[in-house]
XYZ file of C-alpha atoms in Angstrom:
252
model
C -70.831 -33.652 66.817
C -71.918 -32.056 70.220
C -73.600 -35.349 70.841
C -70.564 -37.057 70.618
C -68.612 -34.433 72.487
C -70.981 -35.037 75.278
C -71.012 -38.343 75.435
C -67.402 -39.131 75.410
C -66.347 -36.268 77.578
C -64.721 -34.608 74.103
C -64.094 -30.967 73.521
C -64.139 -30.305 70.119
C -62.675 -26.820 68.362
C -65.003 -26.163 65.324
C -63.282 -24.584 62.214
C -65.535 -23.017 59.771
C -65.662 -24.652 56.393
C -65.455 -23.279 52.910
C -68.765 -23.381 51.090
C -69.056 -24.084 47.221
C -69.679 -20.811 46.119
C -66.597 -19.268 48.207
C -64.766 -22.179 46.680
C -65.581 -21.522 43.078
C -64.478 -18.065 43.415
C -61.351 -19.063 45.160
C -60.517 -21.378 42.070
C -60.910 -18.944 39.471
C -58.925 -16.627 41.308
C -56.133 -18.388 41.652
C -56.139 -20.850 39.248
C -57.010 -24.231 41.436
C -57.882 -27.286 39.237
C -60.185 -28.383 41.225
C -63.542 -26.499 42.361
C -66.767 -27.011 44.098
C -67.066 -29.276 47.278
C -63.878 -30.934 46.187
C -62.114 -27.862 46.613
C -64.129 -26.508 49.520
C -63.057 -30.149 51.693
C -59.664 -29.191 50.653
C -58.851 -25.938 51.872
C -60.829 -26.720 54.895
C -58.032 -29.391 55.335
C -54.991 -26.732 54.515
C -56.960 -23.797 56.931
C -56.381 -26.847 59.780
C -53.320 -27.404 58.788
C -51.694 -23.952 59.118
C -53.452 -23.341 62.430
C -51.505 -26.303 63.697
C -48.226 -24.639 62.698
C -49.625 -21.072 63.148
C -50.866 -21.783 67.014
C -47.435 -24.366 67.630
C -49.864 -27.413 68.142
C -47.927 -30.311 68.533
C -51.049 -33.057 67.439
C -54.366 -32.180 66.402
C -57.146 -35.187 65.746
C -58.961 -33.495 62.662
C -62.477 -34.860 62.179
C -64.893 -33.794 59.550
C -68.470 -33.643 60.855
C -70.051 -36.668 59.391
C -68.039 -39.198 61.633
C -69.332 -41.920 64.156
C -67.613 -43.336 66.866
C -67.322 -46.778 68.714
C -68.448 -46.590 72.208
C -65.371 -47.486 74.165
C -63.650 -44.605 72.385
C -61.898 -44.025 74.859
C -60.201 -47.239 75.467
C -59.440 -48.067 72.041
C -57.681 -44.612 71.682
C -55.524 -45.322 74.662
C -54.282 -48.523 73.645
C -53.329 -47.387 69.975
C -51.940 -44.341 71.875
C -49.902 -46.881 73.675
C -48.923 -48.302 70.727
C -47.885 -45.508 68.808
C -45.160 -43.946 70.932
C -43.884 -47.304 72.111
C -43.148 -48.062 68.408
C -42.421 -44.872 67.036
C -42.019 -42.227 69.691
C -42.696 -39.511 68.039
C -41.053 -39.981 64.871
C -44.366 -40.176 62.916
C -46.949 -37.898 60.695
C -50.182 -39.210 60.459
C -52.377 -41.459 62.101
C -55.686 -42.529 60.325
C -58.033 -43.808 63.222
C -60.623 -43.652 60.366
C -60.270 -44.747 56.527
C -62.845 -45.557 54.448
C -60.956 -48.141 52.088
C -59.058 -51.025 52.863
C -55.343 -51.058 52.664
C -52.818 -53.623 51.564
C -50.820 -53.258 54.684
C -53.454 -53.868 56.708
C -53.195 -57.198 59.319
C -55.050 -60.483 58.457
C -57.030 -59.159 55.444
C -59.843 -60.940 54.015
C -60.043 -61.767 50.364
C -63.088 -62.604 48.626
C -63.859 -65.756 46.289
C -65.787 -65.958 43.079
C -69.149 -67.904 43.321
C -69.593 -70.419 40.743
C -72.851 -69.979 41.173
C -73.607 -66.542 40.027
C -70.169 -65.072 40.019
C -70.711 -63.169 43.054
C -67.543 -61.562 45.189
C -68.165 -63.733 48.753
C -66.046 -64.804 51.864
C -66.360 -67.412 53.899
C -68.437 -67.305 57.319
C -65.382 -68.391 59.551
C -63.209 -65.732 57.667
C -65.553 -63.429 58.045
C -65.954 -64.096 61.868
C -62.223 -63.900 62.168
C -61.751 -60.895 60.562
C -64.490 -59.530 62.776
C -63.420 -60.796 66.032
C -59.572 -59.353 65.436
C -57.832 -57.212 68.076
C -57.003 -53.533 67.655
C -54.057 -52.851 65.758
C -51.454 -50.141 64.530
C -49.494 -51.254 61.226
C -47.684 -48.525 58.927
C -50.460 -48.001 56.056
C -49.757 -47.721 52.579
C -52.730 -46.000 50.685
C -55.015 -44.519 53.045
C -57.984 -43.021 51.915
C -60.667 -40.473 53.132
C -60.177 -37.932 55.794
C -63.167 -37.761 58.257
C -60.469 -39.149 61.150
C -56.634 -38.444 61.760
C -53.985 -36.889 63.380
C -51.075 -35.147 62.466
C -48.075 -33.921 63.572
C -47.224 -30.371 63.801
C -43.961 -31.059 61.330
C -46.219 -32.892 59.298
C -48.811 -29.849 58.620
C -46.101 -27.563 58.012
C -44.774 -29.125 54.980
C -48.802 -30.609 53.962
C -49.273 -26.691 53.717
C -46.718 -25.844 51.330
C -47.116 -29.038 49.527
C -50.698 -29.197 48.940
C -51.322 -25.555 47.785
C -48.737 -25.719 45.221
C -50.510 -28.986 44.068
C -53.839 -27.190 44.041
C -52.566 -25.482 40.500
C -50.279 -28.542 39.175
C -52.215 -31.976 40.058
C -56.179 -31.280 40.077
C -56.852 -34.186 42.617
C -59.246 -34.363 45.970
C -57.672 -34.439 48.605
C -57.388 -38.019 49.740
C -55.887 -38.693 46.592
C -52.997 -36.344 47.086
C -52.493 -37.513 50.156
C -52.500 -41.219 49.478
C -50.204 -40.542 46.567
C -47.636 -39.503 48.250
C -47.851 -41.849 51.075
C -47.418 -44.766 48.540
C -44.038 -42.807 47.479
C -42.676 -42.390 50.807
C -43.381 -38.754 51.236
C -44.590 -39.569 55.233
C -44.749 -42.236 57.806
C -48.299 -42.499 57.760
C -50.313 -45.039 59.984
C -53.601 -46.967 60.345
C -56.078 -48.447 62.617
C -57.860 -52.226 62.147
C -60.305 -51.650 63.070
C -60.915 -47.941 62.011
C -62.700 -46.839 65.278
C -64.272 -43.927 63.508
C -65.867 -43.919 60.602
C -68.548 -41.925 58.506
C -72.445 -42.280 58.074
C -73.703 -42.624 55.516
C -75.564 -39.518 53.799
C -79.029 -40.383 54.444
C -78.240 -40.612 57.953
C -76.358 -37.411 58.779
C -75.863 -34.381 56.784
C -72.430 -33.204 56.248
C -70.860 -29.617 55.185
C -68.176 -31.411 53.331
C -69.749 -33.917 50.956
C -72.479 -34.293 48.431
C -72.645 -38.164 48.306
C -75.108 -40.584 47.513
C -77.082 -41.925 50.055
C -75.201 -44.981 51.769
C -71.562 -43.987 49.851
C -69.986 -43.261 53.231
C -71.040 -45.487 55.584
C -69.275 -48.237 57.250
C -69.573 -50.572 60.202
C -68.834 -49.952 64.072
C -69.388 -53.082 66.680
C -71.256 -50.941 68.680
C -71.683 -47.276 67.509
C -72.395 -43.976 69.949
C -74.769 -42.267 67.759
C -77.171 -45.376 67.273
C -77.057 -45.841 71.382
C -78.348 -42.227 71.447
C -80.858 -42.983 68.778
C -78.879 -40.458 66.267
C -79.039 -43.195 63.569
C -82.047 -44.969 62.111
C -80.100 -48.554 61.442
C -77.848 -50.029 63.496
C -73.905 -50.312 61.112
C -73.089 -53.283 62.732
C -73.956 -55.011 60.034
C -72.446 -52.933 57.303
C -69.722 -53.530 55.667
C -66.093 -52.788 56.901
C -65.023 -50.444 54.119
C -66.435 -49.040 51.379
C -64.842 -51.083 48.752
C -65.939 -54.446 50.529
C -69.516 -55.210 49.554
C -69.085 -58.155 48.881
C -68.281 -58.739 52.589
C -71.670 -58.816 53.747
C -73.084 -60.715 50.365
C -74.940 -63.179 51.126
């Protein structure tokens, strides 16, 4: 993360994380239904979340510490920036730069065709190259998933920390989950990036506080990532996959 912070001219707030054995004992004493590193990503999410409304932050960007960024940052940022209050002023509550998943409401999505051959999930080279080539855009998401990238408004994290610790003892779901729920109810105006212009690395490449994953379950693809440029990552995601749930994307 300082490498990044560096590069892009960031300055980045570190909040300590939960570990698993502080997050065990937390469940037991008070009766979460979830435990371990589940639990210990999720109440470092809630701790953010009532320092924004404890400290009167308006925004925060929360990142978790296994992300990657593109290298024009900084200019992608700006123009979804740009985007955001021209649409929605500030009548909005979350903004998922990164998400690991695709989502339905997405712009110009891809779907894949069965191979007669050998059944294979595949999409067409000119799709693909479309898809690829597609300008930045803001759209109003539906089920976002993961958390290693957003904002959120300060309204926003006042009501996330009521909601979510009260659903700590009544639903027994990871985080991401909760949150996607109740996006797909209407609970928030919640909304995505295409491309996401952060995303995580995969295990094997970066060691994260947050997750126990298998190595490659994270990672996804930037066009031209910051921590390969300063030889922080052994292979180069450009040609990875867009989201997790899209191998067969790169199938060949």
């Amino acid at each position: 993360m300082d490498a990044l912070a560096s590069y892009h001219g960031l300055k980045f707030d570190y909040s300590q994380t939960y570990s698993q054995g502080e997050a065990d004992a937390l469940a037991v004493e008070n009766g979460y239904l979830i435990n371990g590193t589940h639990l210990a990503c999720y109440l470092s999410h809630l701790r953010a979340y009532r320092r924004i409304v404890e400290e009167n932050i308006q925004t925060a960007l929360i990142l978790e510490d296994d992300v990657d960024m593109e290298l024009d940052l900084k200019d992608r940022h700006a123009a979804i920036i740009s985007q955001l209050y021209r649409q929605y002023g500030v009548d909005w509550d979350m903004l998922f730069v990164g998400h690991c998943t695709s989502d339905a409401n997405e712009p110009g999505l891809v779907r894949p065709h069965t191979r007669e051959s050998d059944g294979r999930l595949v999409v067409g080279s000119n799709e693909r190259n479309r898809y690829l080539a597609r300008n930045l855009t803001l759209y109003e998401a539906e089920y976002p998933m993961c958390l290693h990238a957003y904002a959120v408004s300060r309204e926003c994290a006042r009501r996330l920390a009521v909601v979510l610790e009260e659903r700590l003892r009544t639903v027994g779901q990871d985080i991401d989950l909760v949150l996607a729920i109740g996006v797909e109810f209407g609970m928030s105006t919640v909304l995505g990036t295409s491309p996401p212009y952060m995303v995580q690395v995969g295990r094997q490449e970066l060691s994260s506080d947050l997750t126990q994953l298998r190595d490659g379950d994270t990672a996804q693809r930037l066009f031209s990532s910051t921590l390969y440029k300063l030889g922080l990552r052994r292979s180069d995601p450009r040609s990875l996959a867009p989201y997790m749930d899209w191998q067969w994307f790169t199938a060949k």
